[in-house]
PDB file of C-alpha atoms in Angstrom:
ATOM      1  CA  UNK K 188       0.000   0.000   0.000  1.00 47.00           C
ATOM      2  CA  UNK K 189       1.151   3.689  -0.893  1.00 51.00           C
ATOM      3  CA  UNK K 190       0.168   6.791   0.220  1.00 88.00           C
ATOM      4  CA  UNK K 191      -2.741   6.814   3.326  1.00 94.00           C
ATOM      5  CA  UNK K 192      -4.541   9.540   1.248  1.00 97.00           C
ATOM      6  CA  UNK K 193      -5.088  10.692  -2.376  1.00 96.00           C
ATOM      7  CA  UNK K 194      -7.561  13.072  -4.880  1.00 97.00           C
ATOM      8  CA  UNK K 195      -9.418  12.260  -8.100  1.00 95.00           C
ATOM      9  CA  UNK K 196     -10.234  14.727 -10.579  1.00 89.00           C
ATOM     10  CA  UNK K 197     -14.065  15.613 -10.688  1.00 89.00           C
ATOM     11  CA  UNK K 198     -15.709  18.043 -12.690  1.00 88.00           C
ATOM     12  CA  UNK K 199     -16.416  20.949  -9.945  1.00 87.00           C
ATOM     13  CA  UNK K 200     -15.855  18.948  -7.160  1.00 96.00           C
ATOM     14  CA  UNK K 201     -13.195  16.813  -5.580  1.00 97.00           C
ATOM     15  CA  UNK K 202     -12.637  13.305  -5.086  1.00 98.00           C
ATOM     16  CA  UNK K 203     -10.709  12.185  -2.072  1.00 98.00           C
ATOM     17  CA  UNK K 204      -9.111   8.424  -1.581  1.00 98.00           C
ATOM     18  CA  UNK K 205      -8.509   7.360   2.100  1.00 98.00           C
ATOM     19  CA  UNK K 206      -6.215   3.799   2.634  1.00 98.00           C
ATOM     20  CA  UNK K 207      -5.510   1.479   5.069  1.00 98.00           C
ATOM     21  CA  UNK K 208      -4.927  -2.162   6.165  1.00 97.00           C
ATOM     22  CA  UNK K 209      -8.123  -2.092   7.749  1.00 98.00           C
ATOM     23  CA  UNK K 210     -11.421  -0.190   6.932  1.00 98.00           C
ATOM     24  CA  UNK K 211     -11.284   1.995   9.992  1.00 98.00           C
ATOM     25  CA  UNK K 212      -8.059   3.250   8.692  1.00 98.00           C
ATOM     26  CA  UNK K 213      -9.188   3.663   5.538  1.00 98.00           C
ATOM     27  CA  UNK K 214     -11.901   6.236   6.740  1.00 98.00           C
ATOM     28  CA  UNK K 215      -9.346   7.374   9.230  1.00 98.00           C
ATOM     29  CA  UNK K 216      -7.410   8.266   6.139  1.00 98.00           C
ATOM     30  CA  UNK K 217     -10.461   9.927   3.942  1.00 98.00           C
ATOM     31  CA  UNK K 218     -10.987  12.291   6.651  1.00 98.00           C
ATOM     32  CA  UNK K 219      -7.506  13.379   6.549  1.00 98.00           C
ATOM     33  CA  UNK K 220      -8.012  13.874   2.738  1.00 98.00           C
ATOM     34  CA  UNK K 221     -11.117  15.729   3.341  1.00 98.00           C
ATOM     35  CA  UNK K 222      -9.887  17.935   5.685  1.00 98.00           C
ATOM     36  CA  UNK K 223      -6.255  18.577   3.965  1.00 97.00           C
ATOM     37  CA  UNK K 224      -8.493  20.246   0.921  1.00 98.00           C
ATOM     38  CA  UNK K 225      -9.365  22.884   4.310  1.00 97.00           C
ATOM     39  CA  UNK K 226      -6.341  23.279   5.940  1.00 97.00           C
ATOM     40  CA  UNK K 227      -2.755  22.235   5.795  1.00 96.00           C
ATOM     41  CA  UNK K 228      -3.872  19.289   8.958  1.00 96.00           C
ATOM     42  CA  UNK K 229       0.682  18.878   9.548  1.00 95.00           C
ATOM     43  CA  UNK K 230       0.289  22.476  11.356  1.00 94.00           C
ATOM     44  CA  UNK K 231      -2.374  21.748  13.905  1.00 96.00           C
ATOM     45  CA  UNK K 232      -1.772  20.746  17.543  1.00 96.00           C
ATOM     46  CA  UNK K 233      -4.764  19.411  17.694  1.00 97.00           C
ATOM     47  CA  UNK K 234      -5.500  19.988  20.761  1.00 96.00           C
ATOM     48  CA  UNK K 235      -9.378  19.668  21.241  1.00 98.00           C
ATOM     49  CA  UNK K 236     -11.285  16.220  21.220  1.00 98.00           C
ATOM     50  CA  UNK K 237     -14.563  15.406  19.470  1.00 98.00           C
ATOM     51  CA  UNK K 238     -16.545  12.327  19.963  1.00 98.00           C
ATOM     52  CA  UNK K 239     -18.874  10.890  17.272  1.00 98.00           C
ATOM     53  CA  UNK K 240     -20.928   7.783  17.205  1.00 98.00           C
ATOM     54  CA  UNK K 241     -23.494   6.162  14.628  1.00 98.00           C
ATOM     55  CA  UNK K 242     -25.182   3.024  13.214  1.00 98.00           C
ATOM     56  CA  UNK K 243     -24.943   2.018   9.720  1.00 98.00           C
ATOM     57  CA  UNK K 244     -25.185  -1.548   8.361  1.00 98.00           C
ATOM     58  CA  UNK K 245     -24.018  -0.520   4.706  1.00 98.00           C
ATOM     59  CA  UNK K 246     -20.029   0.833   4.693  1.00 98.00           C
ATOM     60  CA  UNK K 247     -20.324   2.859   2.165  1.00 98.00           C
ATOM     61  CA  UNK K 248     -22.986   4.490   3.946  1.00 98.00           C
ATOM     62  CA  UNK K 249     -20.909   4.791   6.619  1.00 98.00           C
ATOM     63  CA  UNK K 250     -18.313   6.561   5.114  1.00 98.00           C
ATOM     64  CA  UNK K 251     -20.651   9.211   3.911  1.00 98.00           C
ATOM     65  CA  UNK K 252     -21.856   9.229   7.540  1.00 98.00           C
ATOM     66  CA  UNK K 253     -18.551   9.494   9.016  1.00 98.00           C
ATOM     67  CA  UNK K 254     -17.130  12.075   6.710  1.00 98.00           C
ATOM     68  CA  UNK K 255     -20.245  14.113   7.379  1.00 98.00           C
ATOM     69  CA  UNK K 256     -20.658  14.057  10.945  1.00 98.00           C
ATOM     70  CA  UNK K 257     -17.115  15.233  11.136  1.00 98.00           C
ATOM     71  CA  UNK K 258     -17.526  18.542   9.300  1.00 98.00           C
ATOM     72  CA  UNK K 259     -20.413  19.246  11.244  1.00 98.00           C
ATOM     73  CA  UNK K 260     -19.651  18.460  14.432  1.00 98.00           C
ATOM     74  CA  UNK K 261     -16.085  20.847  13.672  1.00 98.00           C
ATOM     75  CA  UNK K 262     -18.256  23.593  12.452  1.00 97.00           C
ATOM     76  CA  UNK K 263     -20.651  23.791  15.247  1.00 97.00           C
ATOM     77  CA  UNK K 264     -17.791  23.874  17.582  1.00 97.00           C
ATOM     78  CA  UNK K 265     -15.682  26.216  15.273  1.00 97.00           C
ATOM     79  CA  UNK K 266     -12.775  23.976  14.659  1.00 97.00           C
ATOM     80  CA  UNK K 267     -10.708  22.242  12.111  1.00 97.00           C
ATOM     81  CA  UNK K 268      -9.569  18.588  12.307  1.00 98.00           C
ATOM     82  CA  UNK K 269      -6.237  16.509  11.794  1.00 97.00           C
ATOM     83  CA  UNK K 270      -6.035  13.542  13.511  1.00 98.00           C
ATOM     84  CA  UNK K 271      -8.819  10.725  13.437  1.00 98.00           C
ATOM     85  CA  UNK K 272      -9.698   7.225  15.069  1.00 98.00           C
ATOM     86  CA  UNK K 273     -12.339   5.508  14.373  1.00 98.00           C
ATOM     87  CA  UNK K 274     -13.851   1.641  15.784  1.00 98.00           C
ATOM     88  CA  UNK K 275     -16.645  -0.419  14.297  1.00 98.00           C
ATOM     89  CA  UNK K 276     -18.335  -3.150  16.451  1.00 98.00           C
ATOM     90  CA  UNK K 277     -21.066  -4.725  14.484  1.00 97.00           C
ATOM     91  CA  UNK K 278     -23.662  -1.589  12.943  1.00 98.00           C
ATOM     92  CA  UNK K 279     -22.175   0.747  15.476  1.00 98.00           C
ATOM     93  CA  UNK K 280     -19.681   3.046  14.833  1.00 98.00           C
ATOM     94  CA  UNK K 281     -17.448   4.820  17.323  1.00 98.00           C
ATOM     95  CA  UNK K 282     -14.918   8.090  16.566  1.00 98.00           C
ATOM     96  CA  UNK K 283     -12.746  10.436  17.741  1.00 98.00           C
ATOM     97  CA  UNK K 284     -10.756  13.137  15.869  1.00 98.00           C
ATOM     98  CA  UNK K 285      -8.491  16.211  17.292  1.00 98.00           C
ATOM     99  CA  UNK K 286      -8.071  19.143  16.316  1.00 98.00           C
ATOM    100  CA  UNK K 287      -8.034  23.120  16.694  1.00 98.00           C
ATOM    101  CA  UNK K 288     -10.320  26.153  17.040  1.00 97.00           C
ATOM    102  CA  UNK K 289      -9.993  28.372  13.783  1.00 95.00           C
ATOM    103  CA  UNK K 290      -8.128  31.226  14.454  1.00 92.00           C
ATOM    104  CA  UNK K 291      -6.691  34.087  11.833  1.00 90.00           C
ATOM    105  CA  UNK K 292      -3.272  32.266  12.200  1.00 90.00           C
ATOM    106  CA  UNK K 293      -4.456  29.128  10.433  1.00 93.00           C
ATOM    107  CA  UNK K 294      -4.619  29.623   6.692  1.00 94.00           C
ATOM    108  CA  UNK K 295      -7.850  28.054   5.257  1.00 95.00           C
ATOM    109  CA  UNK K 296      -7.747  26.306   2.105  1.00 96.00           C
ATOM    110  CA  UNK K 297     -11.028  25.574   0.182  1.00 96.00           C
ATOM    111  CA  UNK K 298     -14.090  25.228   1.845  1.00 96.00           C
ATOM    112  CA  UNK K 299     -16.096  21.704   1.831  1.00 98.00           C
ATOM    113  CA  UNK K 300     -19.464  21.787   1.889  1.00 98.00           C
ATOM    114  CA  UNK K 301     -19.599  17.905   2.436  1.00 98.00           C
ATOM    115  CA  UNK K 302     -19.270  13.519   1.581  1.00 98.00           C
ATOM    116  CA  UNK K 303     -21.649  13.246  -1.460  1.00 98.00           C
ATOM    117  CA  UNK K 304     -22.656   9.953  -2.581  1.00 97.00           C
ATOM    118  CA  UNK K 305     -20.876  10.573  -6.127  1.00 97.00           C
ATOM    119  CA  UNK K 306     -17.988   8.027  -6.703  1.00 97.00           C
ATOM    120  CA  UNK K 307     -18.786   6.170  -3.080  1.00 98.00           C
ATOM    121  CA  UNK K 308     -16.850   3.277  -3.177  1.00 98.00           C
ATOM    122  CA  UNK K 309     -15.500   0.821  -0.289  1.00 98.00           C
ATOM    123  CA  UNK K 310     -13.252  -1.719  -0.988  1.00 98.00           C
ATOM    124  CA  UNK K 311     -11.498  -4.463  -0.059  1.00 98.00           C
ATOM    125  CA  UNK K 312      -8.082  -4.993  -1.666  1.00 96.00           C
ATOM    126  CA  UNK K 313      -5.502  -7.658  -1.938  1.00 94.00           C
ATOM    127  CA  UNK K 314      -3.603  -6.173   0.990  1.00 94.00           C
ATOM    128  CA  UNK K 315      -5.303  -2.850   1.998  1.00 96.00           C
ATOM    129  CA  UNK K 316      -8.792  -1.275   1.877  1.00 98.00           C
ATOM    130  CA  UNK K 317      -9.969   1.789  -0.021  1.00 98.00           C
ATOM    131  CA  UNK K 318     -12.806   4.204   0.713  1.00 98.00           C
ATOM    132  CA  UNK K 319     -13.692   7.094  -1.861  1.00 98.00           C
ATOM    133  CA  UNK K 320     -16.220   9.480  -2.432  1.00 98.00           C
ATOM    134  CA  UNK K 321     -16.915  13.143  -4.128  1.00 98.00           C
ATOM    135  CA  UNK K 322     -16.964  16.269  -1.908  1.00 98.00           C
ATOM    136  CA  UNK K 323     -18.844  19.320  -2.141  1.00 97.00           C
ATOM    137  CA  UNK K 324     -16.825  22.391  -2.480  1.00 96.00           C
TER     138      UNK K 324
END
């Protein structure tokens, strides 16, 4: 396996790639695609905790779930994310991710406006696992 993270090209939009050996790190590693189009995530602290949890049968549902819950929750609280974990049991989903509160020192890159179902795709490979979708920007 290469890179944990990677971008398609998509008309207006953008496609994002996470990777990993399992399929927790695999969305790990699509939020840290989706949120590298926002910010440059190597310059955060990451400092402040979020907790998420969910239910979803259907992975690439979850994905779309995961990625989506994320921006939310980090806009409601005014922050921008970097580091992720993420633990599936079953239909029930359980996450953390760090991060910072926006301030005028962080430069932002391009907004996302959020996980679209465009492009959703959740894989197993030979040796890793892949999860992609489309965001909104």
């Amino acid at each position: 396996m290469n890179k944990r993270y990677g971008y398609f090209e998509h008309d207006a939009d953008i496609g994002i790639i996470g990777r990993g050996n399992s399929l927790e790190e695999a969305f790990e590693s699509a939020a840290v695609a989706m949120f590298s189009i926002i910010v440059d995530v190597n310059v955060l602290y990451c400092h402040e905790l979020i907790e998420v949890t969910f239910e979803e049968d259907d992975n690439e549902f979850a994905l779309i779930e995961w990625l989506n819950t994320l921006l939310a929750v980090a806009h409601i609280k005014h922050l921008v994310l970097g580091r992720f974990e993420l633990h599936k049991n079953g239909s029930s989903w359980r996450g953390k991710a760090w991060g910072d509160k926006w301030k005028k020192e962080i430069e932002r890159g391009t907004e996302v406006k959020g996980a679209t179902l465009t492009m959703l795709s959740v894989q197993e490979k030979e040796d890793h696992w892949v999860a992609q979708c489309v965001v909104d920007v």
